[in-house]
PDB file of C-alpha atoms in Angstrom:
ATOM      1  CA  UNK B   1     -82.806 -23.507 -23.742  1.00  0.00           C
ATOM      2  CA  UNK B   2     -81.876 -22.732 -19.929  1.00  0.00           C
ATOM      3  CA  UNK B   3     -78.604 -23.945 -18.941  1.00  0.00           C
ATOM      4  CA  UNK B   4     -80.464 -25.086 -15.375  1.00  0.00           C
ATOM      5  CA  UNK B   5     -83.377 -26.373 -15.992  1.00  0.00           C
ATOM      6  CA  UNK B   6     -85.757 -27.360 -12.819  1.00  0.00           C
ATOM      7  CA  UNK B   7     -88.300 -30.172 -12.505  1.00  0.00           C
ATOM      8  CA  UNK B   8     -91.445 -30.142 -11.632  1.00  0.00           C
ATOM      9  CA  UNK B   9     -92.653 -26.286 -11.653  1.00  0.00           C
ATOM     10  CA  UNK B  10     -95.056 -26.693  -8.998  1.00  0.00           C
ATOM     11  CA  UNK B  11     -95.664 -29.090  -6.617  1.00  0.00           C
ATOM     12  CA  UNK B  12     -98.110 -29.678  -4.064  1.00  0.00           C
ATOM     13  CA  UNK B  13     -98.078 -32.771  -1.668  1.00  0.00           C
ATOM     14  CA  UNK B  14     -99.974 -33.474   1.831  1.00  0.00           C
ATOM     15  CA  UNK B  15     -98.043 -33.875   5.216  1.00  0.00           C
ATOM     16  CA  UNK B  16     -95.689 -36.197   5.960  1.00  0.00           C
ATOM     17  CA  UNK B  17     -95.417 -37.310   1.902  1.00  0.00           C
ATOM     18  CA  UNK B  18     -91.653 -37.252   0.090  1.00  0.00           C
ATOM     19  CA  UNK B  19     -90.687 -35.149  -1.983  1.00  0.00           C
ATOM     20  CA  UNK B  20     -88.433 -34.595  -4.848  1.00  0.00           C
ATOM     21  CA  UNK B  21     -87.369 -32.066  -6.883  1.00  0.00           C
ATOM     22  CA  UNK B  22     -84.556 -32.092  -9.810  1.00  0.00           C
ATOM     23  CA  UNK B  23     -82.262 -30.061 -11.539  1.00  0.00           C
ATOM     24  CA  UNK B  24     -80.607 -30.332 -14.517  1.00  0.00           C
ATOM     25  CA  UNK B  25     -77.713 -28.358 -16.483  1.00  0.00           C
ATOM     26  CA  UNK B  26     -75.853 -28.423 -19.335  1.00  0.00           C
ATOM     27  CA  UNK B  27     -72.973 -26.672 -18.682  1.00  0.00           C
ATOM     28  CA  UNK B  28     -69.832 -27.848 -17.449  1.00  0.00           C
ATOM     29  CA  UNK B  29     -70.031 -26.686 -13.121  1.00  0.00           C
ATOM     30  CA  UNK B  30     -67.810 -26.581 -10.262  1.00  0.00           C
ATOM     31  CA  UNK B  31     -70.305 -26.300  -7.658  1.00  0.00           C
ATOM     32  CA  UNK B  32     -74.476 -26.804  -7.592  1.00  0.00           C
ATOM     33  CA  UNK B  33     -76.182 -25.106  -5.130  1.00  0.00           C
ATOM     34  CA  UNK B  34     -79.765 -25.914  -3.433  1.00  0.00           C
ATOM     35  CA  UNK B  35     -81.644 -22.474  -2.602  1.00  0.00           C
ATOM     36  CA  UNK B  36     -85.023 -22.041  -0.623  1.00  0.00           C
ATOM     37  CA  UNK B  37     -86.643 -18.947  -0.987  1.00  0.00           C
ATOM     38  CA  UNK B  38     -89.455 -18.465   1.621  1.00  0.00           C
ATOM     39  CA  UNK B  39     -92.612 -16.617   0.686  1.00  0.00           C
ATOM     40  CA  UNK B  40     -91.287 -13.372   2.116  1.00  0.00           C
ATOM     41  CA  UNK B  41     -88.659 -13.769  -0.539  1.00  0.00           C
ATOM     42  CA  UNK B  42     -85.585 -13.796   1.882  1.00  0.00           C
ATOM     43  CA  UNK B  43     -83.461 -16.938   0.324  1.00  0.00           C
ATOM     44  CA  UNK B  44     -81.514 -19.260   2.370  1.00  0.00           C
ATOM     45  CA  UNK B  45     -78.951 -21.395   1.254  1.00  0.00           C
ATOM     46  CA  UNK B  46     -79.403 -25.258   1.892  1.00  0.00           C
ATOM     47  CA  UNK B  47     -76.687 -27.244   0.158  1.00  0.00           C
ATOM     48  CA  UNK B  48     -73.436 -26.743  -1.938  1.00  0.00           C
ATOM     49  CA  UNK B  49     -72.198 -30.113  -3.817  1.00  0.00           C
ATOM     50  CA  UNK B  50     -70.031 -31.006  -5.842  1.00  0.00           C
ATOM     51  CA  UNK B  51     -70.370 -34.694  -5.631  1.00  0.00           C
ATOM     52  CA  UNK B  52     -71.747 -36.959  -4.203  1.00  0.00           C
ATOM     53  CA  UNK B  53     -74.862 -36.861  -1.340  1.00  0.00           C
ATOM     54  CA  UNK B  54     -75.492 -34.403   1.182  1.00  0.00           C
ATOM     55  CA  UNK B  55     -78.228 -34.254   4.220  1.00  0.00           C
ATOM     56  CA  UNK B  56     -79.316 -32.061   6.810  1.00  0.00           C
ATOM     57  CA  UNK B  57     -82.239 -32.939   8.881  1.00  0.00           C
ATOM     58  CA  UNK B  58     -84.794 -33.874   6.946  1.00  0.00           C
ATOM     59  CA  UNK B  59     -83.608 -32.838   3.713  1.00  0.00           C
ATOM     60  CA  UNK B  60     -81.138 -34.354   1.117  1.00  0.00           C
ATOM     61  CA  UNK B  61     -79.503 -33.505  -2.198  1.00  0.00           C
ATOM     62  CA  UNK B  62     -77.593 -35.782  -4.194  1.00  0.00           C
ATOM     63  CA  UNK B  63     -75.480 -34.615  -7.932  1.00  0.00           C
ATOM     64  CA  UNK B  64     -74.625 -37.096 -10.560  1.00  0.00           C
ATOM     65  CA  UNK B  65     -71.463 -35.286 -12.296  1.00  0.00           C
ATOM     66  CA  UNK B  66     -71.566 -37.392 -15.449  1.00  0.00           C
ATOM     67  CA  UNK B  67     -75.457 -37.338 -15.556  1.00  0.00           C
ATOM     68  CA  UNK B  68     -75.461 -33.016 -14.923  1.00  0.00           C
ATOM     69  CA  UNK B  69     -78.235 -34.186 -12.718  1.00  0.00           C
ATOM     70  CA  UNK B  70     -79.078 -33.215  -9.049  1.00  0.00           C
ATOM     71  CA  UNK B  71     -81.959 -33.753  -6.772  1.00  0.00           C
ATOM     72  CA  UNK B  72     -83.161 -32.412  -3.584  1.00  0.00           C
ATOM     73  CA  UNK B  73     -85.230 -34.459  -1.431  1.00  0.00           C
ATOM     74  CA  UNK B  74     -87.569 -33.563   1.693  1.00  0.00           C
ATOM     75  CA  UNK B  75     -88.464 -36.936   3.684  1.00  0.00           C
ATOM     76  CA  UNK B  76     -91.673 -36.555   6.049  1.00  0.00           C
ATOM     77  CA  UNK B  77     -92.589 -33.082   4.157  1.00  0.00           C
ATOM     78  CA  UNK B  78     -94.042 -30.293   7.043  1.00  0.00           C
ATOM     79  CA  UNK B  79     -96.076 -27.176   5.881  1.00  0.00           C
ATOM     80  CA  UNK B  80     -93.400 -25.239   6.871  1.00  0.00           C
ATOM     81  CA  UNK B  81     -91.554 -26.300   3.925  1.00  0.00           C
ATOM     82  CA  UNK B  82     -93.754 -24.514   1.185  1.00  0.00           C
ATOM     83  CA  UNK B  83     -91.042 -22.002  -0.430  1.00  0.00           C
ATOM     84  CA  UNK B  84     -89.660 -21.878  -3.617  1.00  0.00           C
ATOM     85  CA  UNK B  85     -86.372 -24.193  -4.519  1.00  0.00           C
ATOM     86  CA  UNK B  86     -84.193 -22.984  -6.277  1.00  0.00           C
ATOM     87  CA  UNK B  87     -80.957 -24.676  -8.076  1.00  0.00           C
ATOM     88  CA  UNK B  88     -77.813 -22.596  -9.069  1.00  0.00           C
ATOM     89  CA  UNK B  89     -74.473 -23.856 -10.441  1.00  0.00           C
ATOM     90  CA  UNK B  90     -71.497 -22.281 -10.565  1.00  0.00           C
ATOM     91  CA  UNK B  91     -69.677 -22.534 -14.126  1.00  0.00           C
ATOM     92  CA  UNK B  92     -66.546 -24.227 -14.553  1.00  0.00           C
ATOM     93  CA  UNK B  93     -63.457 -21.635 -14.322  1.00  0.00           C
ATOM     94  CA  UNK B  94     -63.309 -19.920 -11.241  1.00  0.00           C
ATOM     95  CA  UNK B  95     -66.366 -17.997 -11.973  1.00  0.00           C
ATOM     96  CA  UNK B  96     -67.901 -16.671  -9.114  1.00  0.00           C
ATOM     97  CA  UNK B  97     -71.284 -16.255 -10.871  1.00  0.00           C
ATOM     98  CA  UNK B  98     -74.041 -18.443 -10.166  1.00  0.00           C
ATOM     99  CA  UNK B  99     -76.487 -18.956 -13.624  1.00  0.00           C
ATOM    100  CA  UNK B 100     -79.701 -20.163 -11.771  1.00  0.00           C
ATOM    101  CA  UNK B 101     -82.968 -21.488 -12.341  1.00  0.00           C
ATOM    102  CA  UNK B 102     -86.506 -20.755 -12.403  1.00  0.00           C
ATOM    103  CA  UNK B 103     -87.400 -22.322  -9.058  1.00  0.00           C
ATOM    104  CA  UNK B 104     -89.845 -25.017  -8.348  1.00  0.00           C
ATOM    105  CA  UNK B 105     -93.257 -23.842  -5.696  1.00  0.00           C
ATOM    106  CA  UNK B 106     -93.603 -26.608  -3.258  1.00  0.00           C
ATOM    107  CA  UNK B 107     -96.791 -26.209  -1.311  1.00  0.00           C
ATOM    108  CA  UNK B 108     -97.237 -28.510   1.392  1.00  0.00           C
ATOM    109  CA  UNK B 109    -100.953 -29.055   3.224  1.00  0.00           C
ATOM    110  CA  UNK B 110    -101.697 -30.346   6.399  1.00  0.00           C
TER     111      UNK B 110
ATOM    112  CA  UNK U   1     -75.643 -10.552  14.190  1.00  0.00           C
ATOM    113  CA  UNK U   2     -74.040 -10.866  11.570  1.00  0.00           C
ATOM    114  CA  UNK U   3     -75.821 -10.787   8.689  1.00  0.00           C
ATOM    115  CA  UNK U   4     -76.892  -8.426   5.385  1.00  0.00           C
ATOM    116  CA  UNK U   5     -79.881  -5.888   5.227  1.00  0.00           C
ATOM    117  CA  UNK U   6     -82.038  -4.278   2.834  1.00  0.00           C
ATOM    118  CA  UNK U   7     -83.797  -0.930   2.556  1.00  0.00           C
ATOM    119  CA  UNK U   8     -86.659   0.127   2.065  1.00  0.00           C
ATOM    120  CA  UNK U   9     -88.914  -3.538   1.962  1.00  0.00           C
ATOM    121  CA  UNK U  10     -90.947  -1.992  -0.544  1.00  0.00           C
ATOM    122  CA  UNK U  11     -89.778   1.414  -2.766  1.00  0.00           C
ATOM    123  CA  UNK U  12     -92.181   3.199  -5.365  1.00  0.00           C
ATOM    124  CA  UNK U  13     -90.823   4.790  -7.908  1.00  0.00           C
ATOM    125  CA  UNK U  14     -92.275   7.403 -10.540  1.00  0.00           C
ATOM    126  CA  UNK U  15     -91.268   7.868 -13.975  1.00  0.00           C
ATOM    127  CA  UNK U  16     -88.225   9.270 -14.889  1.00  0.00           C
ATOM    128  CA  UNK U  17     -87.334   9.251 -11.473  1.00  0.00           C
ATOM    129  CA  UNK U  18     -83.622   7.703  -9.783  1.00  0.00           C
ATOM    130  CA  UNK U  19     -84.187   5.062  -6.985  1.00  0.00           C
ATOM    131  CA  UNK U  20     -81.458   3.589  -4.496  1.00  0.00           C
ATOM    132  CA  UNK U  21     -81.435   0.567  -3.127  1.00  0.00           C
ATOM    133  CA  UNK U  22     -79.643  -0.091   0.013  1.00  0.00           C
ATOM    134  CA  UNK U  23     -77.707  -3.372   0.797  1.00  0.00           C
ATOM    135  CA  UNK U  24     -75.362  -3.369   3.874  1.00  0.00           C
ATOM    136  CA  UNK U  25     -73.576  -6.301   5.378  1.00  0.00           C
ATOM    137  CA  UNK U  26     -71.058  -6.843   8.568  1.00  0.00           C
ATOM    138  CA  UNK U  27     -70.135 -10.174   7.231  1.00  0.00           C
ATOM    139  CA  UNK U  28     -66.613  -8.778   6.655  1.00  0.00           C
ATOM    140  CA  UNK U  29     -67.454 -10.279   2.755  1.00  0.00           C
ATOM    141  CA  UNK U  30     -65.346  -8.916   0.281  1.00  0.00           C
ATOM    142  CA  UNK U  31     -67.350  -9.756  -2.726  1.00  0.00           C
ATOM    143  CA  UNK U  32     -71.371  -8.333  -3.195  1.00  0.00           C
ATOM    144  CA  UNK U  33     -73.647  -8.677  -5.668  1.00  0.00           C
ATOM    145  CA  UNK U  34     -77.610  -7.841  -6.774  1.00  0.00           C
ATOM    146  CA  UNK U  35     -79.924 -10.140  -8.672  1.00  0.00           C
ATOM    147  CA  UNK U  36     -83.087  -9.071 -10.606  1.00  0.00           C
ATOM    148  CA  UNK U  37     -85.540 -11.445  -9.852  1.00  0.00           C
ATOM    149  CA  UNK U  38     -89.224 -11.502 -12.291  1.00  0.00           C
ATOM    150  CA  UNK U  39     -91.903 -13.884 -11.535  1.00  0.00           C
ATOM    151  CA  UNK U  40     -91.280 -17.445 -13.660  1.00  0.00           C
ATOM    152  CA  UNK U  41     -87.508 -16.471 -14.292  1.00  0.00           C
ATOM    153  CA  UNK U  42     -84.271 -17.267 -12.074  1.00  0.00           C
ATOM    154  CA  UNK U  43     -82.272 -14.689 -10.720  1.00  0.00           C
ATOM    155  CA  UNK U  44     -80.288 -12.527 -12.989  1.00  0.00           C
ATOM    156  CA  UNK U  45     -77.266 -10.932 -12.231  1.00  0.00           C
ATOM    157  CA  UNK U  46     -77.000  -6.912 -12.424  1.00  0.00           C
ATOM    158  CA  UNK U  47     -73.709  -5.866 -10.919  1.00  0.00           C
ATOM    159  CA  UNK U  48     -71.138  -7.441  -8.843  1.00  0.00           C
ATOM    160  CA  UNK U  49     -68.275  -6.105  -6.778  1.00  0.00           C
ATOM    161  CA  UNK U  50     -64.947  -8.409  -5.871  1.00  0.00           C
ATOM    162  CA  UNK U  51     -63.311  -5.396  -3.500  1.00  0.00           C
ATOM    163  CA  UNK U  52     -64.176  -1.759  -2.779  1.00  0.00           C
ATOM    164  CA  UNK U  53     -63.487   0.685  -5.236  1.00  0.00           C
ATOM    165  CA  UNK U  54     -64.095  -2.229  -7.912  1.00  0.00           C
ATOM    166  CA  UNK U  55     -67.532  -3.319  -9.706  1.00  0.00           C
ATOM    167  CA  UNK U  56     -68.235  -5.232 -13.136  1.00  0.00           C
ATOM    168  CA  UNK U  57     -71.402  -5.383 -14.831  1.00  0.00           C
ATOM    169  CA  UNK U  58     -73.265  -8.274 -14.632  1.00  0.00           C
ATOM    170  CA  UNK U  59     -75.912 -10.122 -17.128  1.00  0.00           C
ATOM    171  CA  UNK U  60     -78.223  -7.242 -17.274  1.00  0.00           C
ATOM    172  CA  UNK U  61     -76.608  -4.069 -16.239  1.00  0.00           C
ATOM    173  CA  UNK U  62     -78.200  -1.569 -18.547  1.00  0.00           C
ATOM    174  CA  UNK U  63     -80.613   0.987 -17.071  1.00  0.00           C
ATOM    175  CA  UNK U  64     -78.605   0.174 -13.385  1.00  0.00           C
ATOM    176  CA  UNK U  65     -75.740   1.817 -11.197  1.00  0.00           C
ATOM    177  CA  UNK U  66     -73.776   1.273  -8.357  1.00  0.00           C
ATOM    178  CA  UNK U  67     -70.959   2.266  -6.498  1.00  0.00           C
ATOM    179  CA  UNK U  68     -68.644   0.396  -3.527  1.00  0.00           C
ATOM    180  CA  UNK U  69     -67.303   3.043  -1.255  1.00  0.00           C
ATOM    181  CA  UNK U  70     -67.354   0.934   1.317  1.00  0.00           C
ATOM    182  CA  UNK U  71     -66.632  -2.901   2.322  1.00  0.00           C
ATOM    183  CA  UNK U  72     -69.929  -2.923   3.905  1.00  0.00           C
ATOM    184  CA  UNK U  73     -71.754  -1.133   2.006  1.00  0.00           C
ATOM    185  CA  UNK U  74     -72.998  -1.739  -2.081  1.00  0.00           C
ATOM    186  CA  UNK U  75     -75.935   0.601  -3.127  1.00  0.00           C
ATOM    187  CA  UNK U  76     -77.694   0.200  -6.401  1.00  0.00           C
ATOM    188  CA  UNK U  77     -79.466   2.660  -8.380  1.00  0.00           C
ATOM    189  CA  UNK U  78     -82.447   2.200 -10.879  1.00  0.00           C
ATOM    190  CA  UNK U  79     -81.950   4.932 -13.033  1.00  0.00           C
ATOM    191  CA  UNK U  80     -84.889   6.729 -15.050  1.00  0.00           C
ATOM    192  CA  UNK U  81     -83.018   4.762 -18.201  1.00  0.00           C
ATOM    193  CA  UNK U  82     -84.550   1.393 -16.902  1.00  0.00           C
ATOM    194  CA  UNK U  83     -88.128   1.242 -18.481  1.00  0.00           C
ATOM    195  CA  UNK U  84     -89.266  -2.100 -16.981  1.00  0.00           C
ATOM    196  CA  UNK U  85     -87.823  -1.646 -13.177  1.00  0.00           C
ATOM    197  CA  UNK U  86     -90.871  -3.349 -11.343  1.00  0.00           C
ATOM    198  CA  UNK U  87     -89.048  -6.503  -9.948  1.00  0.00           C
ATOM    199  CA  UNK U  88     -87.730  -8.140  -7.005  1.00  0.00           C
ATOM    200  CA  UNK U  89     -84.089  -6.859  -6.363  1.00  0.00           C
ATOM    201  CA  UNK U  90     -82.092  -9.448  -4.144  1.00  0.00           C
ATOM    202  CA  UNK U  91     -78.509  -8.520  -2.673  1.00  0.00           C
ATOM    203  CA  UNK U  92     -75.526 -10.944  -1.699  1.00  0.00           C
ATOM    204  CA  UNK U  93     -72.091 -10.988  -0.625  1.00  0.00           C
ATOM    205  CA  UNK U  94     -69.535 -13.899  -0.228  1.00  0.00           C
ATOM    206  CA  UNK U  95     -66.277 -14.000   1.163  1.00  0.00           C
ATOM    207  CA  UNK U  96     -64.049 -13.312  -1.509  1.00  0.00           C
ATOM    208  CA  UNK U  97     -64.156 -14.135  -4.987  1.00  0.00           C
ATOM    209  CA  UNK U  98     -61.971 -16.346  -6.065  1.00  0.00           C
ATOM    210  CA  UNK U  99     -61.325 -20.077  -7.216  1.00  0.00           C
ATOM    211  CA  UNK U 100     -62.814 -21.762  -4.227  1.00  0.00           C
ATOM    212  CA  UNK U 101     -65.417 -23.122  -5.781  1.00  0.00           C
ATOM    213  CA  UNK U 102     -67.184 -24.131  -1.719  1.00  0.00           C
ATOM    214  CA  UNK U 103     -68.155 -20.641  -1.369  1.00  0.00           C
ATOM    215  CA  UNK U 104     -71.761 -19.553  -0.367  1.00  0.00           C
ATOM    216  CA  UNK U 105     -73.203 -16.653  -1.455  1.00  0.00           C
ATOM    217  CA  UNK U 106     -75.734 -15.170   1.562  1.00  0.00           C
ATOM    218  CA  UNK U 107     -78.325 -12.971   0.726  1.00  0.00           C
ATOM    219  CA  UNK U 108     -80.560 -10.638   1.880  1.00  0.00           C
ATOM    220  CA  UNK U 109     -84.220 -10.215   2.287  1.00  0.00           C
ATOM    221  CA  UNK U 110     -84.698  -8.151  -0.555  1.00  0.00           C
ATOM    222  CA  UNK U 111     -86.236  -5.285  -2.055  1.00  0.00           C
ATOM    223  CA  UNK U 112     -89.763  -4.917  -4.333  1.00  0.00           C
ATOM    224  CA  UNK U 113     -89.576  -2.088  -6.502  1.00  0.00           C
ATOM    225  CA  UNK U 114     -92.858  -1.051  -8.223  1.00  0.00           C
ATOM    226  CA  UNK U 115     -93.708   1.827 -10.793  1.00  0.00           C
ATOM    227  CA  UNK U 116     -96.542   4.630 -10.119  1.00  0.00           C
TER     228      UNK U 116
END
């Protein structure tokens, strides 16, 4: 078993629908990270948490420590947003490795 | 700009033949790393550097090199020991490592490698 596993795989949605996309781990973290990684392959870093709620624009991502449970959210989706997500923690330790996981395809269509 | 680059976007490589990767960044990071990346599987960690003149092996090191010569600078070679090279190869730097756990990592574009 994956120590991140991401939910769903794929994903498709029309315009302007929500979207959510989860992440779970089972490994004891100091840090989860939200990665998009456009078709191009170039990856951008969204969001670091370590509790708690974050949002930028129209994205959010909320962790639930005691749950090992984090989800990213993209209000009014755009077809701009098709990529690849991609969630990463960092172990417990000081560890500057990231263990990440497989990604989930969004595909937006107008 | 600051930022980190990758080179070539594309590299071929033949059998038993030695590929390098280039990754360059004027980030002033200290640490760097590379990540394999296959389809349907997260990134996997190769090598990582924490300083120049220092490197550790990663997750899946075997059939890879590098070197760190320089703070900017963290090429990695696919040697002809490597029989499934044909992947996505993804480099990244941070500011130092160490216990901060707020760190980003910031990667670059990335390289495809694919076998004649």
């Amino acid at each position: 078993k994956n120590e991140v596993e991401q939910s769903p795989q794929n994903l498709t949605a029309q315009e302007g629908e929500f979207i959510t996309i989860n992440c779970s781990y089972s490994v004891g973290i100091s840090a989860l990270h939200w990665l998009q990684q456009h078709p191009g392959g170039g990856i951008v870093s969204l969001f670091m948490l370590s509790s708690g709620k974050k949002k930028h624009g129209r994205l959010i991502a909320t962790i639930n420590i005691q749950e090992k449970h984090s989800s990213l959210h993209i209000t009014a989706s755009h077809p701009r947003d098709s990529a690849v997500y991609i969630c990463a923690v960092r172990l417990q330790g000081g560890s500057e490795k990231l263990v990440f996981g497989k990604g989930t395809k969004l595909t937006v269509n107008p | 700009d600051g930022g980190i680059t990758q080179s070539p976007k594309y590299l071929f490589r033949k059998e038993g033949q030695n590929v390098t990767l280039s990754c360059e960044q004027n980030l002033n990071h200290d640490a760097m790393y590379w990540y394999r990346q296959d389809p349907g599987q997260g990134l996997r960690l190769i090598y990582y550097s924490q300083i120049v003149n220092d490197f550790q092996k990663g997750d899946i090191a075997e059939g890879y090199s590098v070197s760190r010569e320089k703070k900017e600078s963290f090429p990695l070679t696919v040697t002809s020991a490597q029989k499934n090279p044909t992947a996505f190869y993804l480099c990244a730097s941070s500011i130092r490592w160490g216990r901060d756990y707020r760190e980003t990592q910031y990667f670059g574009p990335g390289t495809r490698l694919l076998v004649l």
